[in-house]
Amino acid sequence: MEDIERIKTYLLRLQNTICSALELHETSVKFEEDAWQRPTGGGGLTRVLADGDTFEQAGVNFSHVFGDKMPAPATALRPELENCNFHALGVSLVIHPRNPYVPTAHANVRYFFAEKQNHPSVWWFGGGFDLTPYYPFEQDVVEWHQYASDACQAFGPDVYPRYKKWCDDYFYLKHRDETRGVGGLFYDDLNIWEFERCFEFMQSVGNHFCKAYLPIVQRRKNNTYGQRQREFQLYRRGRYVEFNLLYDRGTMFGLQSGGRTESILMSLPPVVNWRYHWSPEPGSPEAELYENYLKPREWINR
């Protein structure tokens, strides 16, 4: 349990750091904290900032749940873990900005530990961060991926390309034939190195999120926008909802493990629109998103 306590200490510190950094972009609103308990074991701290000048809604959640049976999403690729005792802890965040020129951002870092009688214990790490712009700027996307690469640099030259591709593949809406955004990093089931090395990697990913995202927020949060841009932002937020409810393993794990529904679904944007059979006007800024950004690309030269 010593390892779990060390990870928990880091995750709570990361939650504090990210919330404090985001609040610097607001003039009056702060994060509200809501502690919750899971009846069958564990709980968490949900922090939500709502109706800010910069962030229409931002949630930064810590959770540590445990029990005597792993939820189905965690055993889908590991059937041998059925009926294991488990601990799952992590920080997960989603930021929905007010200005359509500021991208939505998502990140999480997590750790799983499982054991059952007469079997060796197993553990693994997972996480990453990804960016979902509405009116993208190539400078922002390139810098985002440069920070993603920097987070991986000390762990080998193949790590960023591998986890960048995994991110492109994971955050893909099959029914729309498009990526959710411009990607970043995604990894799961990480135990290929010794424990300390894997823990260091999780910390590197967590610590690089604000470095990657906040410069974009600072550059774009005061951009002038109108009703057209707002309506497109709300339309594209629908894709975010579709992915989270149809494909996201974290959402499924949280709901099936008996996690707190309000904390799990805080990832959804506060306002969304859908339009029937809509497509962007050729040559428009909206079309540029579809044509140049919602497909996997190599954004940096390494």
PDB file of C-alpha atoms in Angstrom:
ATOM      1  CA  MET A   1       0.000   0.000   0.000  1.00  0.00           C
ATOM      2  CA  GLU A   2       2.999   2.290   0.293  1.00  0.00           C
ATOM      3  CA  ASP A   3       3.077   2.762  -3.487  1.00  0.00           C
ATOM      4  CA  ILE A   4      -0.611   3.629  -3.564  1.00  0.00           C
ATOM      5  CA  GLU A   5      -0.149   6.281  -0.883  1.00  0.00           C
ATOM      6  CA  ARG A   6       2.760   7.847  -2.790  1.00  0.00           C
ATOM      7  CA  ILE A   7       0.710   7.960  -5.977  1.00  0.00           C
ATOM      8  CA  LYS A   8      -2.271   9.394  -4.100  1.00  0.00           C
ATOM      9  CA  THR A   9      -0.102  12.161  -2.638  1.00  0.00           C
ATOM     10  CA  TYR A  10       1.159  13.091  -6.095  1.00  0.00           C
ATOM     11  CA  LEU A  11      -2.321  13.056  -7.629  1.00  0.00           C
ATOM     12  CA  LEU A  12      -3.813  15.314  -4.962  1.00  0.00           C
ATOM     13  CA  ARG A  13      -0.934  17.734  -5.436  1.00  0.00           C
ATOM     14  CA  LEU A  14      -1.459  17.659  -9.209  1.00  0.00           C
ATOM     15  CA  GLN A  15      -5.155  18.421  -8.752  1.00  0.00           C
ATOM     16  CA  ASN A  16      -4.284  21.428  -6.587  1.00  0.00           C
ATOM     17  CA  THR A  17      -1.667  22.678  -9.043  1.00  0.00           C
ATOM     18  CA  ILE A  18      -3.944  22.487 -12.078  1.00  0.00           C
ATOM     19  CA  CYS A  19      -6.910  24.108 -10.324  1.00  0.00           C
ATOM     20  CA  SER A  20      -4.747  26.987  -9.073  1.00  0.00           C
ATOM     21  CA  ALA A  21      -3.278  27.529 -12.550  1.00  0.00           C
ATOM     22  CA  LEU A  22      -6.710  27.619 -14.198  1.00  0.00           C
ATOM     23  CA  GLU A  23      -8.094  30.041 -11.615  1.00  0.00           C
ATOM     24  CA  LEU A  24      -5.427  32.570 -12.623  1.00  0.00           C
ATOM     25  CA  HIS A  25      -7.351  33.003 -15.893  1.00  0.00           C
ATOM     26  CA  GLU A  26     -10.565  33.969 -14.097  1.00  0.00           C
ATOM     27  CA  THR A  27     -11.520  37.295 -12.528  1.00  0.00           C
ATOM     28  CA  SER A  28     -13.993  36.147  -9.903  1.00  0.00           C
ATOM     29  CA  VAL A  29     -15.105  32.494  -9.987  1.00  0.00           C
ATOM     30  CA  LYS A  30     -13.234  29.694  -8.214  1.00  0.00           C
ATOM     31  CA  PHE A  31     -13.399  25.922  -8.170  1.00  0.00           C
ATOM     32  CA  GLU A  32     -15.987  24.447  -5.855  1.00  0.00           C
ATOM     33  CA  GLU A  33     -14.990  21.203  -4.157  1.00  0.00           C
ATOM     34  CA  ASP A  34     -17.319  18.289  -3.536  1.00  0.00           C
ATOM     35  CA  ALA A  35     -16.044  15.289  -1.558  1.00  0.00           C
ATOM     36  CA  TRP A  36     -17.871  12.007  -2.133  1.00  0.00           C
ATOM     37  CA  GLN A  37     -17.776   8.455  -0.845  1.00  0.00           C
ATOM     38  CA  ARG A  38     -18.372   5.250  -2.779  1.00  0.00           C
ATOM     39  CA  PRO A  39     -20.561   2.862  -0.762  1.00  0.00           C
ATOM     40  CA  THR A  40     -18.520  -0.209  -1.741  1.00  0.00           C
ATOM     41  CA  GLY A  41     -15.115   1.377  -1.203  1.00  0.00           C
ATOM     42  CA  GLY A  42     -13.269   4.625  -1.752  1.00  0.00           C
ATOM     43  CA  GLY A  43     -14.369   8.017  -2.991  1.00  0.00           C
ATOM     44  CA  GLY A  44     -12.962  11.211  -4.387  1.00  0.00           C
ATOM     45  CA  LEU A  45     -12.757  14.975  -4.621  1.00  0.00           C
ATOM     46  CA  THR A  46     -14.623  16.628  -7.478  1.00  0.00           C
ATOM     47  CA  ARG A  47     -13.719  20.218  -8.293  1.00  0.00           C
ATOM     48  CA  VAL A  48     -15.788  22.172 -10.802  1.00  0.00           C
ATOM     49  CA  LEU A  49     -15.451  25.748 -12.005  1.00  0.00           C
ATOM     50  CA  ALA A  50     -18.588  27.011 -13.735  1.00  0.00           C
ATOM     51  CA  ASP A  51     -19.631  30.107 -15.673  1.00  0.00           C
ATOM     52  CA  GLY A  52     -16.245  31.794 -15.702  1.00  0.00           C
ATOM     53  CA  ASP A  53     -14.997  34.515 -18.006  1.00  0.00           C
ATOM     54  CA  THR A  54     -12.510  32.128 -19.623  1.00  0.00           C
ATOM     55  CA  PHE A  55     -13.856  28.679 -18.800  1.00  0.00           C
ATOM     56  CA  GLU A  56     -17.526  27.997 -19.279  1.00  0.00           C
ATOM     57  CA  GLN A  57     -16.979  24.812 -17.310  1.00  0.00           C
ATOM     58  CA  ALA A  58     -13.881  23.039 -16.038  1.00  0.00           C
ATOM     59  CA  GLY A  59     -13.750  19.919 -13.914  1.00  0.00           C
ATOM     60  CA  VAL A  60     -10.663  18.470 -12.241  1.00  0.00           C
ATOM     61  CA  ASN A  61     -11.431  15.237 -10.403  1.00  0.00           C
ATOM     62  CA  PHE A  62      -9.474  13.015  -8.067  1.00  0.00           C
ATOM     63  CA  SER A  63     -10.796   9.553  -7.270  1.00  0.00           C
ATOM     64  CA  HIS A  64      -9.572   6.496  -5.417  1.00  0.00           C
ATOM     65  CA  VAL A  65     -11.963   3.568  -5.561  1.00  0.00           C
ATOM     66  CA  PHE A  66     -11.412  -0.018  -4.480  1.00  0.00           C
ATOM     67  CA  GLY A  67     -13.351  -3.229  -4.144  1.00  0.00           C
ATOM     68  CA  ASP A  68     -13.404  -6.994  -4.540  1.00  0.00           C
ATOM     69  CA  LYS A  69     -14.417  -7.222  -8.200  1.00  0.00           C
ATOM     70  CA  MET A  70     -12.946  -5.388 -11.164  1.00  0.00           C
ATOM     71  CA  PRO A  71     -15.493  -3.567 -13.392  1.00  0.00           C
ATOM     72  CA  ALA A  72     -15.984  -4.994 -16.877  1.00  0.00           C
ATOM     73  CA  PRO A  73     -14.113  -2.236 -18.824  1.00  0.00           C
ATOM     74  CA  ALA A  74     -10.958  -2.954 -16.818  1.00  0.00           C
ATOM     75  CA  THR A  75     -11.078  -6.681 -17.603  1.00  0.00           C
ATOM     76  CA  ALA A  76     -12.105  -6.464 -21.266  1.00  0.00           C
ATOM     77  CA  LEU A  77      -8.499  -7.020 -22.356  1.00  0.00           C
ATOM     78  CA  ARG A  78      -7.510  -8.889 -19.186  1.00  0.00           C
ATOM     79  CA  PRO A  79     -10.099 -11.601 -18.465  1.00  0.00           C
ATOM     80  CA  GLU A  80      -7.732 -13.195 -15.947  1.00  0.00           C
ATOM     81  CA  LEU A  81      -8.443 -10.224 -13.641  1.00  0.00           C
ATOM     82  CA  GLU A  82     -12.103 -11.034 -13.154  1.00  0.00           C
ATOM     83  CA  ASN A  83     -13.024 -11.269  -9.465  1.00  0.00           C
ATOM     84  CA  CYS A  84      -9.812  -9.543  -8.379  1.00  0.00           C
ATOM     85  CA  ASN A  85      -9.525  -7.126  -5.501  1.00  0.00           C
ATOM     86  CA  PHE A  86      -8.552  -3.783  -6.978  1.00  0.00           C
ATOM     87  CA  HIS A  87      -7.528  -0.194  -6.356  1.00  0.00           C
ATOM     88  CA  ALA A  88      -8.007   2.446  -9.051  1.00  0.00           C
ATOM     89  CA  LEU A  89      -6.896   6.024  -8.516  1.00  0.00           C
ATOM     90  CA  GLY A  90      -6.310   8.976 -10.759  1.00  0.00           C
ATOM     91  CA  VAL A  91      -6.902  12.568 -11.743  1.00  0.00           C
ATOM     92  CA  SER A  92      -9.119  13.321 -14.727  1.00  0.00           C
ATOM     93  CA  LEU A  93      -9.962  16.739 -16.120  1.00  0.00           C
ATOM     94  CA  VAL A  94     -11.952  18.306 -18.927  1.00  0.00           C
ATOM     95  CA  ILE A  95     -11.936  22.019 -19.726  1.00  0.00           C
ATOM     96  CA  HIS A  96     -14.644  23.608 -21.874  1.00  0.00           C
ATOM     97  CA  PRO A  97     -13.657  27.228 -22.631  1.00  0.00           C
ATOM     98  CA  ARG A  98     -16.101  30.011 -23.371  1.00  0.00           C
ATOM     99  CA  ASN A  99     -14.273  31.491 -26.376  1.00  0.00           C
ATOM    100  CA  PRO A 100     -14.567  29.280 -29.503  1.00  0.00           C
ATOM    101  CA  TYR A 101     -10.966  30.127 -30.382  1.00  0.00           C
ATOM    102  CA  VAL A 102      -9.738  28.366 -27.226  1.00  0.00           C
ATOM    103  CA  PRO A 103      -9.706  24.571 -27.602  1.00  0.00           C
ATOM    104  CA  THR A 104     -11.343  22.129 -25.250  1.00  0.00           C
ATOM    105  CA  ALA A 105      -8.749  20.067 -23.399  1.00  0.00           C
ATOM    106  CA  HIS A 106      -8.788  16.729 -21.625  1.00  0.00           C
ATOM    107  CA  ALA A 107      -6.186  14.941 -19.522  1.00  0.00           C
ATOM    108  CA  ASN A 108      -5.951  12.093 -17.080  1.00  0.00           C
ATOM    109  CA  VAL A 109      -3.353  10.060 -15.237  1.00  0.00           C
ATOM    110  CA  ARG A 110      -4.292   6.894 -13.404  1.00  0.00           C
ATOM    111  CA  TYR A 111      -3.019   3.774 -11.662  1.00  0.00           C
ATOM    112  CA  PHE A 112      -4.566   0.313 -11.234  1.00  0.00           C
ATOM    113  CA  PHE A 113      -3.582  -2.408  -8.818  1.00  0.00           C
ATOM    114  CA  ALA A 114      -5.248  -5.828  -8.710  1.00  0.00           C
ATOM    115  CA  GLU A 115      -4.717  -9.076  -6.841  1.00  0.00           C
ATOM    116  CA  LYS A 116      -6.507 -12.291  -5.931  1.00  0.00           C
ATOM    117  CA  GLN A 117      -5.662 -15.264  -3.832  1.00  0.00           C
ATOM    118  CA  ASN A 118      -3.053 -17.671  -5.213  1.00  0.00           C
ATOM    119  CA  HIS A 119      -2.170 -15.283  -8.051  1.00  0.00           C
ATOM    120  CA  PRO A 120       0.590 -12.675  -8.367  1.00  0.00           C
ATOM    121  CA  SER A 121      -0.546  -9.071  -8.053  1.00  0.00           C
ATOM    122  CA  VAL A 122      -0.576  -6.877 -11.157  1.00  0.00           C
ATOM    123  CA  TRP A 123      -0.381  -3.114 -11.667  1.00  0.00           C
ATOM    124  CA  TRP A 124      -0.360  -0.666 -14.534  1.00  0.00           C
ATOM    125  CA  PHE A 125      -0.518   3.018 -15.338  1.00  0.00           C
ATOM    126  CA  GLY A 126      -2.532   4.883 -17.960  1.00  0.00           C
ATOM    127  CA  GLY A 127      -3.381   8.378 -19.090  1.00  0.00           C
ATOM    128  CA  GLY A 128      -2.466  11.134 -21.500  1.00  0.00           C
ATOM    129  CA  PHE A 129      -3.823  14.441 -22.769  1.00  0.00           C
ATOM    130  CA  ASP A 130      -5.560  15.540 -25.957  1.00  0.00           C
ATOM    131  CA  LEU A 131      -6.767  18.773 -27.557  1.00  0.00           C
ATOM    132  CA  THR A 132     -10.072  19.505 -29.303  1.00  0.00           C
ATOM    133  CA  PRO A 133     -10.007  22.837 -31.171  1.00  0.00           C
ATOM    134  CA  TYR A 134     -12.922  24.449 -32.969  1.00  0.00           C
ATOM    135  CA  TYR A 135     -11.032  27.142 -34.879  1.00  0.00           C
ATOM    136  CA  PRO A 136      -7.506  25.740 -34.816  1.00  0.00           C
ATOM    137  CA  PHE A 137      -4.220  27.567 -35.178  1.00  0.00           C
ATOM    138  CA  GLU A 138      -1.309  25.514 -36.445  1.00  0.00           C
ATOM    139  CA  GLN A 139       1.052  27.232 -33.992  1.00  0.00           C
ATOM    140  CA  ASP A 140      -1.053  26.026 -31.078  1.00  0.00           C
ATOM    141  CA  VAL A 141      -1.267  22.464 -32.340  1.00  0.00           C
ATOM    142  CA  VAL A 142       2.448  22.217 -33.070  1.00  0.00           C
ATOM    143  CA  GLU A 143       3.358  23.565 -29.623  1.00  0.00           C
ATOM    144  CA  TRP A 144       0.873  21.195 -27.980  1.00  0.00           C
ATOM    145  CA  HIS A 145       2.538  18.233 -29.641  1.00  0.00           C
ATOM    146  CA  GLN A 146       5.987  19.554 -28.840  1.00  0.00           C
ATOM    147  CA  TYR A 147       5.115  19.500 -25.153  1.00  0.00           C
ATOM    148  CA  ALA A 148       3.695  16.010 -25.570  1.00  0.00           C
ATOM    149  CA  SER A 149       6.994  14.971 -27.111  1.00  0.00           C
ATOM    150  CA  ASP A 150       8.916  16.692 -24.307  1.00  0.00           C
ATOM    151  CA  ALA A 151       6.938  14.731 -21.716  1.00  0.00           C
ATOM    152  CA  CYS A 152       8.138  11.506 -23.347  1.00  0.00           C
ATOM    153  CA  GLN A 153      11.689  12.496 -24.279  1.00  0.00           C
ATOM    154  CA  ALA A 154      13.503  11.054 -21.260  1.00  0.00           C
ATOM    155  CA  PHE A 155      11.801   7.686 -21.707  1.00  0.00           C
ATOM    156  CA  GLY A 156      12.982   6.779 -25.181  1.00  0.00           C
ATOM    157  CA  PRO A 157      12.717   8.018 -28.768  1.00  0.00           C
ATOM    158  CA  ASP A 158       9.880   5.641 -29.623  1.00  0.00           C
ATOM    159  CA  VAL A 159       7.541   6.664 -26.787  1.00  0.00           C
ATOM    160  CA  TYR A 160       6.021   9.851 -28.229  1.00  0.00           C
ATOM    161  CA  PRO A 161       5.374   8.393 -31.729  1.00  0.00           C
ATOM    162  CA  ARG A 162       3.777   5.290 -30.218  1.00  0.00           C
ATOM    163  CA  TYR A 163       1.533   7.116 -27.754  1.00  0.00           C
ATOM    164  CA  LYS A 164       0.731   9.853 -30.253  1.00  0.00           C
ATOM    165  CA  LYS A 165      -0.568   7.205 -32.664  1.00  0.00           C
ATOM    166  CA  TRP A 166      -2.463   5.480 -29.851  1.00  0.00           C
ATOM    167  CA  CYS A 167      -4.139   8.805 -29.093  1.00  0.00           C
ATOM    168  CA  ASP A 168      -5.115   9.321 -32.735  1.00  0.00           C
ATOM    169  CA  ASP A 169      -6.560   5.814 -32.865  1.00  0.00           C
ATOM    170  CA  TYR A 170      -8.355   6.004 -29.519  1.00  0.00           C
ATOM    171  CA  PHE A 171     -10.036   9.406 -29.884  1.00  0.00           C
ATOM    172  CA  TYR A 172     -11.621   8.466 -33.179  1.00  0.00           C
ATOM    173  CA  LEU A 173     -15.368   8.564 -33.828  1.00  0.00           C
ATOM    174  CA  LYS A 174     -15.975   5.562 -36.060  1.00  0.00           C
ATOM    175  CA  HIS A 175     -19.539   6.565 -36.883  1.00  0.00           C
ATOM    176  CA  ARG A 176     -18.346  10.009 -38.042  1.00  0.00           C
ATOM    177  CA  ASP A 177     -15.079   8.894 -39.661  1.00  0.00           C
ATOM    178  CA  GLU A 178     -13.172  11.689 -37.960  1.00  0.00           C
ATOM    179  CA  THR A 179     -10.898  12.229 -34.986  1.00  0.00           C
ATOM    180  CA  ARG A 180     -12.277  14.043 -31.950  1.00  0.00           C
ATOM    181  CA  GLY A 181      -9.546  16.644 -32.196  1.00  0.00           C
ATOM    182  CA  VAL A 182      -5.832  16.923 -32.890  1.00  0.00           C
ATOM    183  CA  GLY A 183      -4.675  14.310 -30.404  1.00  0.00           C
ATOM    184  CA  GLY A 184      -1.707  14.347 -28.090  1.00  0.00           C
ATOM    185  CA  LEU A 185      -0.815  11.321 -25.955  1.00  0.00           C
ATOM    186  CA  PHE A 186      -2.707   8.237 -24.859  1.00  0.00           C
ATOM    187  CA  TYR A 187      -1.340   5.140 -23.126  1.00  0.00           C
ATOM    188  CA  ASP A 188      -2.762   2.322 -21.045  1.00  0.00           C
ATOM    189  CA  ASP A 189      -1.629  -0.924 -19.393  1.00  0.00           C
ATOM    190  CA  LEU A 190       1.818   0.589 -18.865  1.00  0.00           C
ATOM    191  CA  ASN A 191       4.086  -1.743 -16.891  1.00  0.00           C
ATOM    192  CA  ILE A 192       6.864  -2.396 -19.397  1.00  0.00           C
ATOM    193  CA  TRP A 193       9.402  -0.658 -17.156  1.00  0.00           C
ATOM    194  CA  GLU A 194      10.020  -1.099 -13.461  1.00  0.00           C
ATOM    195  CA  PHE A 195       7.484   0.552 -11.178  1.00  0.00           C
ATOM    196  CA  GLU A 196       9.528   3.690 -10.427  1.00  0.00           C
ATOM    197  CA  ARG A 197      10.130   4.368 -14.092  1.00  0.00           C
ATOM    198  CA  CYS A 198       6.441   4.000 -14.915  1.00  0.00           C
ATOM    199  CA  PHE A 199       5.501   6.272 -12.019  1.00  0.00           C
ATOM    200  CA  GLU A 200       7.990   8.870 -13.262  1.00  0.00           C
ATOM    201  CA  PHE A 201       6.392   8.742 -16.692  1.00  0.00           C
ATOM    202  CA  MET A 202       2.928   9.294 -15.266  1.00  0.00           C
ATOM    203  CA  GLN A 203       4.240  12.318 -13.386  1.00  0.00           C
ATOM    204  CA  SER A 204       5.911  13.691 -16.505  1.00  0.00           C
ATOM    205  CA  VAL A 205       2.649  13.478 -18.444  1.00  0.00           C
ATOM    206  CA  GLY A 206       0.685  15.083 -15.604  1.00  0.00           C
ATOM    207  CA  ASN A 207       3.217  17.848 -15.112  1.00  0.00           C
ATOM    208  CA  HIS A 208       3.321  18.773 -18.802  1.00  0.00           C
ATOM    209  CA  PHE A 209      -0.401  19.397 -19.194  1.00  0.00           C
ATOM    210  CA  CYS A 210      -0.458  22.997 -17.946  1.00  0.00           C
ATOM    211  CA  LYS A 211       2.739  23.766 -19.846  1.00  0.00           C
ATOM    212  CA  ALA A 212       1.048  22.623 -23.042  1.00  0.00           C
ATOM    213  CA  TYR A 213      -2.415  24.107 -22.562  1.00  0.00           C
ATOM    214  CA  LEU A 214      -2.194  27.388 -20.691  1.00  0.00           C
ATOM    215  CA  PRO A 215      -0.105  29.270 -23.298  1.00  0.00           C
ATOM    216  CA  ILE A 216      -2.859  28.508 -25.829  1.00  0.00           C
ATOM    217  CA  VAL A 217      -5.491  29.807 -23.415  1.00  0.00           C
ATOM    218  CA  GLN A 218      -3.510  32.988 -22.849  1.00  0.00           C
ATOM    219  CA  ARG A 219      -3.081  33.614 -26.579  1.00  0.00           C
ATOM    220  CA  ARG A 220      -6.679  33.004 -27.626  1.00  0.00           C
ATOM    221  CA  LYS A 221      -9.010  33.811 -24.723  1.00  0.00           C
ATOM    222  CA  ASN A 222      -9.494  37.450 -25.772  1.00  0.00           C
ATOM    223  CA  ASN A 223     -10.042  36.780 -29.482  1.00  0.00           C
ATOM    224  CA  THR A 224     -13.163  38.494 -30.790  1.00  0.00           C
ATOM    225  CA  TYR A 225     -15.913  36.106 -31.867  1.00  0.00           C
ATOM    226  CA  GLY A 226     -19.565  36.290 -32.912  1.00  0.00           C
ATOM    227  CA  GLN A 227     -22.702  34.183 -33.106  1.00  0.00           C
ATOM    228  CA  ARG A 228     -21.403  32.110 -36.016  1.00  0.00           C
ATOM    229  CA  GLN A 229     -18.336  31.004 -34.081  1.00  0.00           C
ATOM    230  CA  ARG A 230     -20.382  30.299 -30.962  1.00  0.00           C
ATOM    231  CA  GLU A 231     -22.892  28.177 -32.864  1.00  0.00           C
ATOM    232  CA  PHE A 232     -20.118  26.150 -34.488  1.00  0.00           C
ATOM    233  CA  GLN A 233     -18.470  25.602 -31.105  1.00  0.00           C
ATOM    234  CA  LEU A 234     -21.746  24.272 -29.682  1.00  0.00           C
ATOM    235  CA  TYR A 235     -22.242  22.026 -32.697  1.00  0.00           C
ATOM    236  CA  ARG A 236     -18.746  20.567 -32.439  1.00  0.00           C
ATOM    237  CA  ARG A 237     -19.190  20.010 -28.711  1.00  0.00           C
ATOM    238  CA  GLY A 238     -21.741  17.421 -29.740  1.00  0.00           C
ATOM    239  CA  ARG A 239     -18.902  15.260 -31.012  1.00  0.00           C
ATOM    240  CA  TYR A 240     -17.358  15.422 -27.559  1.00  0.00           C
ATOM    241  CA  VAL A 241     -20.582  14.142 -26.032  1.00  0.00           C
ATOM    242  CA  GLU A 242     -20.880  11.378 -28.603  1.00  0.00           C
ATOM    243  CA  PHE A 243     -17.378  10.101 -27.941  1.00  0.00           C
ATOM    244  CA  ASN A 244     -17.644  10.188 -24.158  1.00  0.00           C
ATOM    245  CA  LEU A 245     -20.953   8.352 -24.077  1.00  0.00           C
ATOM    246  CA  LEU A 246     -20.263   5.837 -26.842  1.00  0.00           C
ATOM    247  CA  TYR A 247     -16.570   4.969 -26.612  1.00  0.00           C
ATOM    248  CA  ASP A 248     -14.740   6.367 -23.606  1.00  0.00           C
ATOM    249  CA  ARG A 249     -13.420   3.584 -21.374  1.00  0.00           C
ATOM    250  CA  GLY A 250     -12.976   5.934 -18.440  1.00  0.00           C
ATOM    251  CA  THR A 251     -16.644   6.917 -18.494  1.00  0.00           C
ATOM    252  CA  MET A 252     -17.700   3.278 -18.707  1.00  0.00           C
ATOM    253  CA  PHE A 253     -15.326   2.252 -15.920  1.00  0.00           C
ATOM    254  CA  GLY A 254     -16.583   5.001 -13.650  1.00  0.00           C
ATOM    255  CA  LEU A 255     -20.246   4.176 -14.169  1.00  0.00           C
ATOM    256  CA  GLN A 256     -19.809   0.409 -13.969  1.00  0.00           C
ATOM    257  CA  SER A 257     -17.612   0.597 -10.872  1.00  0.00           C
ATOM    258  CA  GLY A 258     -20.308   2.478  -8.963  1.00  0.00           C
ATOM    259  CA  GLY A 259     -18.524   5.815  -9.129  1.00  0.00           C
ATOM    260  CA  ARG A 260     -20.337   9.077  -8.562  1.00  0.00           C
ATOM    261  CA  THR A 261     -22.388   9.836 -11.682  1.00  0.00           C
ATOM    262  CA  GLU A 262     -22.253  13.628 -11.286  1.00  0.00           C
ATOM    263  CA  SER A 263     -18.451  13.519 -11.074  1.00  0.00           C
ATOM    264  CA  ILE A 264     -18.120  11.198 -14.061  1.00  0.00           C
ATOM    265  CA  LEU A 265     -20.432  13.187 -16.325  1.00  0.00           C
ATOM    266  CA  MET A 266     -18.946  16.563 -15.427  1.00  0.00           C
ATOM    267  CA  SER A 267     -16.790  15.920 -18.506  1.00  0.00           C
ATOM    268  CA  LEU A 268     -19.762  16.824 -20.700  1.00  0.00           C
ATOM    269  CA  PRO A 269     -20.055  20.442 -21.880  1.00  0.00           C
ATOM    270  CA  PRO A 270     -22.747  22.613 -20.268  1.00  0.00           C
ATOM    271  CA  VAL A 271     -24.329  23.705 -23.574  1.00  0.00           C
ATOM    272  CA  VAL A 272     -24.427  21.683 -26.820  1.00  0.00           C
ATOM    273  CA  ASN A 273     -26.295  21.857 -30.148  1.00  0.00           C
ATOM    274  CA  TRP A 274     -26.904  19.254 -32.818  1.00  0.00           C
ATOM    275  CA  ARG A 275     -27.936  20.015 -36.403  1.00  0.00           C
ATOM    276  CA  TYR A 276     -29.387  17.528 -38.831  1.00  0.00           C
ATOM    277  CA  HIS A 277     -27.136  16.634 -41.766  1.00  0.00           C
ATOM    278  CA  TRP A 278     -25.022  19.772 -41.441  1.00  0.00           C
ATOM    279  CA  SER A 279     -21.745  20.312 -43.281  1.00  0.00           C
ATOM    280  CA  PRO A 280     -19.448  23.340 -43.427  1.00  0.00           C
ATOM    281  CA  GLU A 281     -19.407  25.733 -46.350  1.00  0.00           C
ATOM    282  CA  PRO A 282     -16.502  24.939 -48.700  1.00  0.00           C
ATOM    283  CA  GLY A 283     -13.555  27.267 -48.180  1.00  0.00           C
ATOM    284  CA  SER A 284     -14.794  28.452 -44.796  1.00  0.00           C
ATOM    285  CA  PRO A 285     -12.807  28.433 -41.514  1.00  0.00           C
ATOM    286  CA  GLU A 286     -15.148  25.694 -40.329  1.00  0.00           C
ATOM    287  CA  ALA A 287     -14.280  23.571 -43.360  1.00  0.00           C
ATOM    288  CA  GLU A 288     -10.582  24.005 -42.606  1.00  0.00           C
ATOM    289  CA  LEU A 289     -11.062  22.158 -39.327  1.00  0.00           C
ATOM    290  CA  TYR A 290     -12.503  19.150 -41.138  1.00  0.00           C
ATOM    291  CA  GLU A 291     -10.050  19.191 -44.013  1.00  0.00           C
ATOM    292  CA  ASN A 292      -6.774  19.834 -42.187  1.00  0.00           C
ATOM    293  CA  TYR A 293      -7.183  18.927 -38.536  1.00  0.00           C
ATOM    294  CA  LEU A 294      -9.698  16.091 -37.997  1.00  0.00           C
ATOM    295  CA  LYS A 295      -7.378  13.469 -39.417  1.00  0.00           C
ATOM    296  CA  PRO A 296      -4.092  12.137 -38.033  1.00  0.00           C
ATOM    297  CA  ARG A 297      -1.043  14.188 -38.965  1.00  0.00           C
ATOM    298  CA  GLU A 298       2.556  14.440 -37.922  1.00  0.00           C
ATOM    299  CA  TRP A 299       2.785  17.848 -36.273  1.00  0.00           C
ATOM    300  CA  ILE A 300       6.427  18.089 -35.289  1.00  0.00           C
ATOM    301  CA  ASN A 301       9.785  17.179 -36.787  1.00  0.00           C
ATOM    302  CA  ARG A 302      11.772  14.986 -34.424  1.00  0.00           C
TER     303      ARG A 302
END
